[in-house]
Amino acid sequence: MLQGQKLMRDLRVVFNKLAWLNKQEMEEQLKGYSPSEVHCLEAIKDVNNPNVRKLSQRLFMTRGAVSKLTKKLLHKQLIERYRDPNNKKEIYYTLTEAGERVEAIHSQLHEKYQARDLKVFEEMSEAELEAIFRFIERYNAHLDTEIKKEGVET
């Protein structure tokens, strides 16, 4: 097996273990909300002036999928639409109080999991972390190039 194949396989195993380890508590705490809905709430919170185009780029989803998702979130009263007074054409989204509560639960769970796993990172040398960051940066750049070939903005 090539080193790159082994690395990618091992990364998938790590992420699958993380998903399995976190799944039950996530599902209990965020009952009634799909992972896509929760991640869309997170993106709305994090993105400046979130609209369908920006959310589709952030979530790596089609605009149609994001439109369906935002309609569900509007129906669940987790987000609201608004328009910029200077740009009446574009529709933007913001979290409601209910949406903020759901997003806060999600963020707290991630903080809990990061604290649980902190020991691993504390034991790593600066050189090890820098090598990992270089790999991630290089691989992300490669993936951005491949995504642009598909005609999608990142």
One Martini backbone bead per residue (centre of mass of N, CA, C, O) as a GRO file, in nm:
protein
  154
    1MET     BB    1   0.098   0.036   0.022
    2LEU     BB    2   0.068   0.349   0.000
    3GLN     BB    3   0.117   0.613   0.198
    4GLY     BB    4  -0.129   0.781   0.112
    5GLN     BB    5  -0.338   0.555   0.151
    6LYS     BB    6  -0.281   0.506   0.449
    7LEU     BB    7  -0.342   0.787   0.548
    8MET     BB    8  -0.637   0.802   0.448
    9ARG     BB    9  -0.736   0.556   0.600
   10ASP     BB   10  -0.658   0.657   0.886
   11LEU     BB   11  -0.833   0.911   0.880
   12ARG     BB   12  -1.103   0.766   0.847
   13VAL     BB   13  -1.084   0.610   1.112
   14VAL     BB   14  -1.072   0.852   1.299
   15PHE     BB   15  -1.344   0.984   1.206
   16ASN     BB   16  -1.520   0.738   1.269
   17LYS     BB   17  -1.457   0.729   1.572
   18LEU     BB   18  -1.558   1.008   1.641
   19ALA     BB   19  -1.846   0.968   1.544
   20TRP     BB   20  -1.911   0.730   1.731
   21LEU     BB   21  -1.837   0.864   2.007
   22ASN     BB   22  -2.045   1.126   1.956
   23LYS     BB   23  -2.329   1.039   1.854
   24GLN     BB   24  -2.518   0.986   2.095
   25GLU     BB   25  -2.501   1.266   2.230
   26MET     BB   26  -2.577   1.433   1.989
   27GLU     BB   27  -2.859   1.305   1.945
   28GLU     BB   28  -2.970   1.373   2.225
   29GLN     BB   29  -2.911   1.691   2.229
   30LEU     BB   30  -3.019   1.704   1.895
   31LYS     BB   31  -3.304   1.638   1.885
   32GLY     BB   32  -3.461   1.695   1.565
   33TYR     BB   33  -3.169   1.729   1.429
   34SER     BB   34  -2.973   1.749   1.175
   35PRO     BB   35  -2.655   1.779   1.082
   36SER     BB   36  -2.714   1.986   0.858
   37GLU     BB   37  -2.868   2.186   1.031
   38VAL     BB   38  -2.646   2.242   1.241
   39HIS     BB   39  -2.426   2.332   1.033
   40CYS     BB   40  -2.593   2.568   0.927
   41LEU     BB   41  -2.607   2.725   1.188
   42GLU     BB   42  -2.304   2.759   1.216
   43ALA     BB   43  -2.265   2.914   0.950
   44ILE     BB   44  -2.452   3.151   1.013
   45LYS     BB   45  -2.283   3.244   1.255
   46ASP     BB   46  -1.990   3.267   1.096
   47VAL     BB   47  -2.104   3.418   0.859
   48ASN     BB   48  -2.096   3.692   0.664
   49ASN     BB   49  -2.376   3.740   0.534
   50PRO     BB   50  -2.577   3.496   0.499
   51ASN     BB   51  -2.625   3.305   0.209
   52VAL     BB   52  -2.667   3.069  -0.017
   53ARG     BB   53  -2.389   3.092  -0.147
   54LYS     BB   54  -2.213   3.091   0.112
   55LEU     BB   55  -2.329   2.827   0.230
   56SER     BB   56  -2.254   2.639  -0.004
   57GLN     BB   57  -1.950   2.683   0.027
   58ARG     BB   58  -1.918   2.602   0.329
   59LEU     BB   59  -2.091   2.311   0.296
   60PHE     BB   60  -2.071   2.166   0.023
   61MET     BB   61  -2.334   2.262  -0.139
   62THR     BB   62  -2.594   2.316  -0.300
   63ARG     BB   63  -2.820   2.560  -0.344
   64GLY     BB   64  -3.067   2.378  -0.332
   65ALA     BB   65  -2.999   2.243  -0.061
   66VAL     BB   66  -2.989   2.507   0.103
   67SER     BB   67  -3.276   2.597   0.049
   68LYS     BB   68  -3.411   2.355   0.186
   69LEU     BB   69  -3.273   2.394   0.460
   70THR     BB   70  -3.377   2.682   0.521
   71LYS     BB   71  -3.675   2.608   0.515
   72LYS     BB   72  -3.664   2.421   0.760
   73LEU     BB   73  -3.549   2.635   0.958
   74LEU     BB   74  -3.785   2.830   0.928
   75HIS     BB   75  -4.008   2.630   1.017
   76LYS     BB   76  -3.847   2.584   1.304
   77GLN     BB   77  -3.748   2.870   1.402
   78LEU     BB   78  -3.407   2.910   1.371
   79ILE     BB   79  -3.459   3.122   1.143
   80GLU     BB   80  -3.408   3.430   0.958
   81ARG     BB   81  -3.492   3.674   0.743
   82TYR     BB   82  -3.301   3.923   0.550
   83ARG     BB   83  -3.240   4.263   0.446
   84ASP     BB   84  -3.053   4.488   0.297
   85PRO     BB   85  -3.106   4.819   0.249
   86ASN     BB   86  -2.879   4.822   0.002
   87ASN     BB   87  -3.003   4.509  -0.070
   88LYS     BB   88  -3.308   4.393  -0.171
   89LYS     BB   89  -3.243   4.118  -0.321
   90GLU     BB   90  -3.095   3.991  -0.092
   91ILE     BB   91  -3.083   3.702   0.115
   92TYR     BB   92  -3.065   3.659   0.462
   93TYR     BB   93  -2.934   3.510   0.770
   94THR     BB   94  -3.056   3.434   1.106
   95LEU     BB   95  -3.066   3.367   1.428
   96THR     BB   96  -3.252   3.260   1.661
   97GLU     BB   97  -3.289   3.177   1.975
   98ALA     BB   98  -3.326   2.878   1.909
   99GLY     BB   99  -3.077   2.857   1.723
  100GLU     BB  100  -2.871   2.941   1.938
  101ARG     BB  101  -2.921   2.702   2.127
  102VAL     BB  102  -2.843   2.477   1.933
  103GLU     BB  103  -2.558   2.586   1.866
  104ALA     BB  104  -2.453   2.584   2.160
  105ILE     BB  105  -2.468   2.282   2.204
  106HIS     BB  106  -2.276   2.208   1.978
  107SER     BB  107  -2.031   2.370   2.081
  108GLN     BB  108  -2.011   2.233   2.361
  109LEU     BB  109  -1.956   1.951   2.256
  110HIS     BB  110  -1.694   2.019   2.108
  111GLU     BB  111  -1.543   2.120   2.358
  112LYS     BB  112  -1.559   1.854   2.512
  113TYR     BB  113  -1.404   1.685   2.298
  114GLN     BB  114  -1.147   1.854   2.299
  115ALA     BB  115  -1.079   1.808   2.597
  116ARG     BB  116  -1.061   1.499   2.580
  117ASP     BB  117  -0.822   1.524   2.335
  118LEU     BB  118  -0.583   1.713   2.433
  119LYS     BB  119  -0.355   1.521   2.520
  120VAL     BB  120  -0.246   1.451   2.241
  121PHE     BB  121  -0.153   1.749   2.170
  122GLU     BB  122   0.031   1.797   2.420
  123GLU     BB  123   0.234   1.552   2.327
  124MET     BB  124   0.314   1.722   2.095
  125SER     BB  125   0.520   1.858   1.893
  126GLU     BB  126   0.581   2.129   1.707
  127ALA     BB  127   0.682   1.971   1.458
  128GLU     BB  128   0.440   1.784   1.428
  129LEU     BB  129   0.225   2.002   1.392
  130GLU     BB  130   0.353   2.147   1.149
  131ALA     BB  131   0.338   1.902   0.958
  132ILE     BB  132   0.032   1.875   0.965
  133PHE     BB  133  -0.035   2.162   0.866
  134ARG     BB  134   0.108   2.136   0.596
  135PHE     BB  135  -0.059   1.906   0.488
  136ILE     BB  136  -0.337   2.041   0.507
  137GLU     BB  137  -0.271   2.283   0.329
  138ARG     BB  138  -0.191   2.121   0.076
  139TYR     BB  139  -0.452   1.952   0.048
  140ASN     BB  140  -0.651   2.187   0.034
  141ALA     BB  141  -0.533   2.313  -0.223
  142HIS     BB  142  -0.586   2.070  -0.400
  143LEU     BB  143  -0.895   2.059  -0.355
  144ASP     BB  144  -0.954   2.343  -0.460
  145THR     BB  145  -0.860   2.283  -0.746
  146GLU     BB  146  -1.062   2.052  -0.801
  147ILE     BB  147  -1.318   2.219  -0.750
  148LYS     BB  148  -1.266   2.434  -0.972
  149LYS     BB  149  -1.284   2.227  -1.206
  150GLU     BB  150  -1.605   2.201  -1.134
  151GLY     BB  151  -1.706   2.514  -1.090
  152VAL     BB  152  -1.633   2.583  -0.785
  153GLU     BB  153  -1.644   2.778  -0.518
  154THR     BB  154  -1.429   2.844  -0.207
   0.00000   0.00000   0.00000
